[in-house]
Amino acid sequence: MDYVEFSTNYAKKSILLLRPIDWMLAVVLATIVACIAIYLKRQNRISIYQAIAAVLLVTYVFLVFSSTVFSRSYTGVHSYRLLPFWSYREIFHYGRMDLLVENLLNIVLLMPVGLLLPVLNRKLKLKHIILVASVMSYTIELSQLIFCKGLFELFDDPFHNILGAVIGYGMYMGVKNWKYFEK
């Protein structure tokens, strides 16, 4: 099995682990946010792109928390890794390709946040994206620790999540001048 196939299978399993209730709640949440966005659009308070970004962002953030905290099994153990970049030591010393895939998926995880947030509010700067990504990432990590639903990582996961949000913001900056994003 090559790297791309391994990564694809790993990502599919992560998405498929979501419970049906998570998907149903995501649809309900998206519907509520869409109704609010339609109302705001009709009041000329937001653009159609902001409305779409709001629905996508809120739904996506819910699904992220569902897959990283809510739908995970209770382990009964408060697991944590406080050593910075421990995963890279495992990758380089022991050939742990599963950790490399996890690191890459953690980068991808918050890319949509970095891309969609500035669509909602064009005044947001990189520092705001980093702040939001940091809060999201550490909320996930602390929730996993407190509720015994995964491994709390002080540096690795947050670093990769923030990097992903920064890449997403870079993608936004690369396309923000397209005429399609004008009001």
PDB file of C-alpha atoms in Angstrom:
ATOM      1  CA  MET A   1       0.000   0.000   0.000  1.00  0.00           C
ATOM      2  CA  ASP A   2       1.523   3.305  -1.064  1.00  0.00           C
ATOM      3  CA  TYR A   3       1.462   6.536   0.914  1.00  0.00           C
ATOM      4  CA  VAL A   4      -1.467   8.124  -0.986  1.00  0.00           C
ATOM      5  CA  GLU A   5      -3.635   5.026  -0.603  1.00  0.00           C
ATOM      6  CA  PHE A   6      -2.750   4.783   3.102  1.00  0.00           C
ATOM      7  CA  SER A   7      -3.613   8.477   3.634  1.00  0.00           C
ATOM      8  CA  THR A   8      -6.890   8.185   1.745  1.00  0.00           C
ATOM      9  CA  ASN A   9      -7.976   5.104   3.692  1.00  0.00           C
ATOM     10  CA  TYR A  10      -7.016   6.755   6.992  1.00  0.00           C
ATOM     11  CA  ALA A  11      -9.033   9.888   6.162  1.00  0.00           C
ATOM     12  CA  LYS A  12     -12.059   7.847   5.043  1.00  0.00           C
ATOM     13  CA  LYS A  13     -12.037   5.865   8.285  1.00  0.00           C
ATOM     14  CA  SER A  14     -11.889   9.083  10.309  1.00  0.00           C
ATOM     15  CA  ILE A  15     -14.902  10.553   8.503  1.00  0.00           C
ATOM     16  CA  LEU A  16     -16.857   7.289   8.627  1.00  0.00           C
ATOM     17  CA  LEU A  17     -16.370   7.071  12.391  1.00  0.00           C
ATOM     18  CA  LEU A  18     -18.844   9.898  12.825  1.00  0.00           C
ATOM     19  CA  ARG A  19     -22.104   8.679  14.273  1.00  0.00           C
ATOM     20  CA  PRO A  20     -25.382   9.169  12.371  1.00  0.00           C
ATOM     21  CA  ILE A  21     -26.479  11.580  15.109  1.00  0.00           C
ATOM     22  CA  ASP A  22     -23.443  13.750  14.342  1.00  0.00           C
ATOM     23  CA  TRP A  23     -24.439  13.942  10.686  1.00  0.00           C
ATOM     24  CA  MET A  24     -28.064  14.702  11.578  1.00  0.00           C
ATOM     25  CA  LEU A  25     -27.038  17.439  13.999  1.00  0.00           C
ATOM     26  CA  ALA A  26     -24.716  18.881  11.343  1.00  0.00           C
ATOM     27  CA  VAL A  27     -27.629  19.084   8.900  1.00  0.00           C
ATOM     28  CA  VAL A  28     -29.870  20.731  11.509  1.00  0.00           C
ATOM     29  CA  LEU A  29     -27.138  23.204  12.430  1.00  0.00           C
ATOM     30  CA  ALA A  30     -26.440  23.983   8.766  1.00  0.00           C
ATOM     31  CA  THR A  31     -30.159  24.567   8.183  1.00  0.00           C
ATOM     32  CA  ILE A  32     -30.417  26.955  11.136  1.00  0.00           C
ATOM     33  CA  VAL A  33     -27.320  28.890  10.081  1.00  0.00           C
ATOM     34  CA  ALA A  34     -28.567  28.957   6.472  1.00  0.00           C
ATOM     35  CA  CYS A  35     -31.893  30.464   7.592  1.00  0.00           C
ATOM     36  CA  ILE A  36     -30.088  33.138   9.597  1.00  0.00           C
ATOM     37  CA  ALA A  37     -27.718  33.796   6.691  1.00  0.00           C
ATOM     38  CA  ILE A  38     -30.620  34.114   4.235  1.00  0.00           C
ATOM     39  CA  TYR A  39     -32.309  36.587   6.560  1.00  0.00           C
ATOM     40  CA  LEU A  40     -29.123  38.650   6.881  1.00  0.00           C
ATOM     41  CA  LYS A  41     -28.585  38.521   3.112  1.00  0.00           C
ATOM     42  CA  ARG A  42     -32.119  39.785   2.491  1.00  0.00           C
ATOM     43  CA  GLN A  43     -31.428  42.627   4.911  1.00  0.00           C
ATOM     44  CA  ASN A  44     -28.305  43.418   2.826  1.00  0.00           C
ATOM     45  CA  ARG A  45     -26.145  42.973   5.908  1.00  0.00           C
ATOM     46  CA  ILE A  46     -23.959  40.241   4.366  1.00  0.00           C
ATOM     47  CA  SER A  47     -23.035  39.120   0.871  1.00  0.00           C
ATOM     48  CA  ILE A  48     -23.999  35.777  -0.615  1.00  0.00           C
ATOM     49  CA  TYR A  49     -20.379  34.667  -0.187  1.00  0.00           C
ATOM     50  CA  GLN A  50     -20.454  35.536   3.491  1.00  0.00           C
ATOM     51  CA  ALA A  51     -23.712  33.615   3.867  1.00  0.00           C
ATOM     52  CA  ILE A  52     -22.255  30.544   2.186  1.00  0.00           C
ATOM     53  CA  ALA A  53     -19.030  30.845   4.193  1.00  0.00           C
ATOM     54  CA  ALA A  54     -21.022  31.068   7.452  1.00  0.00           C
ATOM     55  CA  VAL A  55     -22.967  27.890   6.707  1.00  0.00           C
ATOM     56  CA  LEU A  56     -19.861  26.007   5.608  1.00  0.00           C
ATOM     57  CA  LEU A  57     -17.717  27.225   8.509  1.00  0.00           C
ATOM     58  CA  VAL A  58     -20.197  26.527  11.304  1.00  0.00           C
ATOM     59  CA  THR A  59     -21.045  23.103   9.900  1.00  0.00           C
ATOM     60  CA  TYR A  60     -17.386  22.259   9.370  1.00  0.00           C
ATOM     61  CA  VAL A  61     -16.361  23.325  12.875  1.00  0.00           C
ATOM     62  CA  PHE A  62     -19.147  21.185  14.308  1.00  0.00           C
ATOM     63  CA  LEU A  63     -17.974  18.173  12.278  1.00  0.00           C
ATOM     64  CA  VAL A  64     -14.375  18.783  13.383  1.00  0.00           C
ATOM     65  CA  PHE A  65     -15.395  18.732  17.043  1.00  0.00           C
ATOM     66  CA  SER A  66     -17.598  15.703  16.402  1.00  0.00           C
ATOM     67  CA  SER A  67     -14.773  13.731  14.837  1.00  0.00           C
ATOM     68  CA  THR A  68     -12.080  14.795  17.297  1.00  0.00           C
ATOM     69  CA  VAL A  69     -14.025  14.760  20.566  1.00  0.00           C
ATOM     70  CA  PHE A  70     -17.745  13.910  20.582  1.00  0.00           C
ATOM     71  CA  SER A  71     -17.758  10.664  18.601  1.00  0.00           C
ATOM     72  CA  ARG A  72     -14.581   9.210  20.095  1.00  0.00           C
ATOM     73  CA  SER A  73     -14.734   6.407  22.600  1.00  0.00           C
ATOM     74  CA  TYR A  74     -14.122   7.032  26.270  1.00  0.00           C
ATOM     75  CA  THR A  75     -10.728   5.565  27.162  1.00  0.00           C
ATOM     76  CA  GLY A  76     -10.838   6.065  30.925  1.00  0.00           C
ATOM     77  CA  VAL A  77      -7.266   7.366  30.786  1.00  0.00           C
ATOM     78  CA  HIS A  78      -6.007  10.946  30.683  1.00  0.00           C
ATOM     79  CA  SER A  79      -3.401  10.560  27.917  1.00  0.00           C
ATOM     80  CA  TYR A  80      -0.980  13.328  27.125  1.00  0.00           C
ATOM     81  CA  ARG A  81       2.313  14.114  25.381  1.00  0.00           C
ATOM     82  CA  LEU A  82       4.080  17.264  26.518  1.00  0.00           C
ATOM     83  CA  LEU A  83       7.336  16.800  24.600  1.00  0.00           C
ATOM     84  CA  PRO A  84       7.527  19.179  21.622  1.00  0.00           C
ATOM     85  CA  PHE A  85       7.374  17.449  18.246  1.00  0.00           C
ATOM     86  CA  TRP A  86       7.531  13.952  19.701  1.00  0.00           C
ATOM     87  CA  SER A  87       5.795  12.640  16.580  1.00  0.00           C
ATOM     88  CA  TYR A  88       8.730  13.597  14.356  1.00  0.00           C
ATOM     89  CA  ARG A  89      11.102  11.650  16.573  1.00  0.00           C
ATOM     90  CA  GLU A  90       8.821   8.630  16.165  1.00  0.00           C
ATOM     91  CA  ILE A  91       8.617   9.155  12.407  1.00  0.00           C
ATOM     92  CA  PHE A  92      12.360   9.516  11.859  1.00  0.00           C
ATOM     93  CA  HIS A  93      13.598   6.962  14.407  1.00  0.00           C
ATOM     94  CA  TYR A  94      10.940   4.263  14.032  1.00  0.00           C
ATOM     95  CA  GLY A  95       9.450   4.931  10.607  1.00  0.00           C
ATOM     96  CA  ARG A  96       5.961   5.637  12.017  1.00  0.00           C
ATOM     97  CA  MET A  97       4.227   6.637   8.792  1.00  0.00           C
ATOM     98  CA  ASP A  98       0.868   6.636  10.587  1.00  0.00           C
ATOM     99  CA  LEU A  99       2.093   9.620  12.615  1.00  0.00           C
ATOM    100  CA  LEU A 100       3.231  11.396   9.457  1.00  0.00           C
ATOM    101  CA  VAL A 101      -0.269  10.930   8.027  1.00  0.00           C
ATOM    102  CA  GLU A 102      -1.797  12.229  11.266  1.00  0.00           C
ATOM    103  CA  ASN A 103       0.429  15.301  11.135  1.00  0.00           C
ATOM    104  CA  LEU A 104      -0.586  15.986   7.531  1.00  0.00           C
ATOM    105  CA  LEU A 105      -4.262  15.463   8.356  1.00  0.00           C
ATOM    106  CA  ASN A 106      -3.916  17.847  11.304  1.00  0.00           C
ATOM    107  CA  ILE A 107      -2.579  20.456   8.878  1.00  0.00           C
ATOM    108  CA  VAL A 108      -5.507  19.886   6.529  1.00  0.00           C
ATOM    109  CA  LEU A 109      -7.994  19.883   9.434  1.00  0.00           C
ATOM    110  CA  LEU A 110      -8.062  23.653   9.987  1.00  0.00           C
ATOM    111  CA  MET A 111      -7.262  24.824   6.457  1.00  0.00           C
ATOM    112  CA  PRO A 112     -10.976  25.496   5.778  1.00  0.00           C
ATOM    113  CA  VAL A 113     -11.133  27.660   8.898  1.00  0.00           C
ATOM    114  CA  GLY A 114      -8.269  29.823   7.663  1.00  0.00           C
ATOM    115  CA  LEU A 115      -9.914  30.041   4.257  1.00  0.00           C
ATOM    116  CA  LEU A 116     -13.501  30.771   5.337  1.00  0.00           C
ATOM    117  CA  LEU A 117     -13.004  33.137   8.286  1.00  0.00           C
ATOM    118  CA  PRO A 118     -11.711  36.040   6.178  1.00  0.00           C
ATOM    119  CA  VAL A 119     -14.605  35.530   3.759  1.00  0.00           C
ATOM    120  CA  LEU A 120     -16.914  36.210   6.705  1.00  0.00           C
ATOM    121  CA  ASN A 121     -14.972  39.253   7.821  1.00  0.00           C
ATOM    122  CA  ARG A 122     -12.507  40.822   5.425  1.00  0.00           C
ATOM    123  CA  LYS A 123     -10.921  42.843   8.221  1.00  0.00           C
ATOM    124  CA  LEU A 124      -9.409  39.731   9.792  1.00  0.00           C
ATOM    125  CA  LYS A 125      -5.643  39.579   9.654  1.00  0.00           C
ATOM    126  CA  LEU A 126      -3.262  36.659   9.959  1.00  0.00           C
ATOM    127  CA  LYS A 127      -2.907  37.227  13.714  1.00  0.00           C
ATOM    128  CA  HIS A 128      -6.687  36.766  14.110  1.00  0.00           C
ATOM    129  CA  ILE A 129      -6.611  33.517  12.148  1.00  0.00           C
ATOM    130  CA  ILE A 130      -3.742  32.249  14.316  1.00  0.00           C
ATOM    131  CA  LEU A 131      -5.668  33.201  17.455  1.00  0.00           C
ATOM    132  CA  VAL A 132      -8.860  31.441  16.338  1.00  0.00           C
ATOM    133  CA  ALA A 133      -6.923  28.345  15.228  1.00  0.00           C
ATOM    134  CA  SER A 134      -5.058  28.283  18.551  1.00  0.00           C
ATOM    135  CA  VAL A 135      -8.269  28.517  20.556  1.00  0.00           C
ATOM    136  CA  MET A 136      -9.936  25.820  18.451  1.00  0.00           C
ATOM    137  CA  SER A 137      -6.957  23.497  18.595  1.00  0.00           C
ATOM    138  CA  TYR A 138      -6.397  23.821  22.333  1.00  0.00           C
ATOM    139  CA  THR A 139     -10.139  23.459  22.975  1.00  0.00           C
ATOM    140  CA  ILE A 140     -10.026  20.156  21.112  1.00  0.00           C
ATOM    141  CA  GLU A 141      -6.882  19.046  22.920  1.00  0.00           C
ATOM    142  CA  LEU A 142      -8.166  19.998  26.383  1.00  0.00           C
ATOM    143  CA  SER A 143     -11.525  18.346  25.674  1.00  0.00           C
ATOM    144  CA  GLN A 144      -9.751  15.137  24.685  1.00  0.00           C
ATOM    145  CA  LEU A 145      -7.745  15.254  27.916  1.00  0.00           C
ATOM    146  CA  ILE A 146     -10.601  16.150  30.249  1.00  0.00           C
ATOM    147  CA  PHE A 147     -13.112  13.704  28.778  1.00  0.00           C
ATOM    148  CA  CYS A 148     -10.554  10.904  28.190  1.00  0.00           C
ATOM    149  CA  LYS A 149     -11.291  10.903  24.468  1.00  0.00           C
ATOM    150  CA  GLY A 150      -7.830  10.958  22.951  1.00  0.00           C
ATOM    151  CA  LEU A 151      -4.283  12.110  23.324  1.00  0.00           C
ATOM    152  CA  PHE A 152      -3.644  15.652  24.553  1.00  0.00           C
ATOM    153  CA  GLU A 153      -0.659  17.062  22.692  1.00  0.00           C
ATOM    154  CA  LEU A 154       0.756  20.316  23.959  1.00  0.00           C
ATOM    155  CA  PHE A 155       2.728  21.139  20.783  1.00  0.00           C
ATOM    156  CA  ASP A 156       2.341  18.744  17.846  1.00  0.00           C
ATOM    157  CA  ASP A 157      -1.365  18.851  16.995  1.00  0.00           C
ATOM    158  CA  PRO A 158      -1.810  22.567  17.758  1.00  0.00           C
ATOM    159  CA  PHE A 159       1.256  23.426  15.664  1.00  0.00           C
ATOM    160  CA  HIS A 160      -0.088  21.466  12.691  1.00  0.00           C
ATOM    161  CA  ASN A 161      -3.631  22.834  13.119  1.00  0.00           C
ATOM    162  CA  ILE A 162      -2.374  26.432  13.251  1.00  0.00           C
ATOM    163  CA  LEU A 163      -0.115  25.810  10.250  1.00  0.00           C
ATOM    164  CA  GLY A 164      -3.145  24.511   8.353  1.00  0.00           C
ATOM    165  CA  ALA A 165      -5.199  27.594   9.215  1.00  0.00           C
ATOM    166  CA  VAL A 166      -2.308  29.805   8.071  1.00  0.00           C
ATOM    167  CA  ILE A 167      -2.135  27.890   4.782  1.00  0.00           C
ATOM    168  CA  GLY A 168      -5.911  28.316   4.399  1.00  0.00           C
ATOM    169  CA  TYR A 169      -5.535  32.048   5.004  1.00  0.00           C
ATOM    170  CA  GLY A 170      -2.774  32.121   2.396  1.00  0.00           C
ATOM    171  CA  MET A 171      -5.137  30.448  -0.044  1.00  0.00           C
ATOM    172  CA  TYR A 172      -7.750  33.102   0.704  1.00  0.00           C
ATOM    173  CA  MET A 173      -5.187  35.869   0.163  1.00  0.00           C
ATOM    174  CA  GLY A 174      -4.269  34.261  -3.152  1.00  0.00           C
ATOM    175  CA  VAL A 175      -7.830  34.423  -4.485  1.00  0.00           C
ATOM    176  CA  LYS A 176      -9.357  37.376  -2.617  1.00  0.00           C
ATOM    177  CA  ASN A 177      -8.928  39.751  -5.535  1.00  0.00           C
ATOM    178  CA  TRP A 178     -10.983  37.612  -7.880  1.00  0.00           C
ATOM    179  CA  LYS A 179     -14.091  39.446  -9.042  1.00  0.00           C
ATOM    180  CA  TYR A 180     -16.289  36.627  -7.664  1.00  0.00           C
ATOM    181  CA  PHE A 181     -15.630  37.719  -4.071  1.00  0.00           C
ATOM    182  CA  GLU A 182     -16.762  41.300  -4.601  1.00  0.00           C
ATOM    183  CA  LYS A 183     -20.010  42.325  -2.957  1.00  0.00           C
TER     184      LYS A 183
END
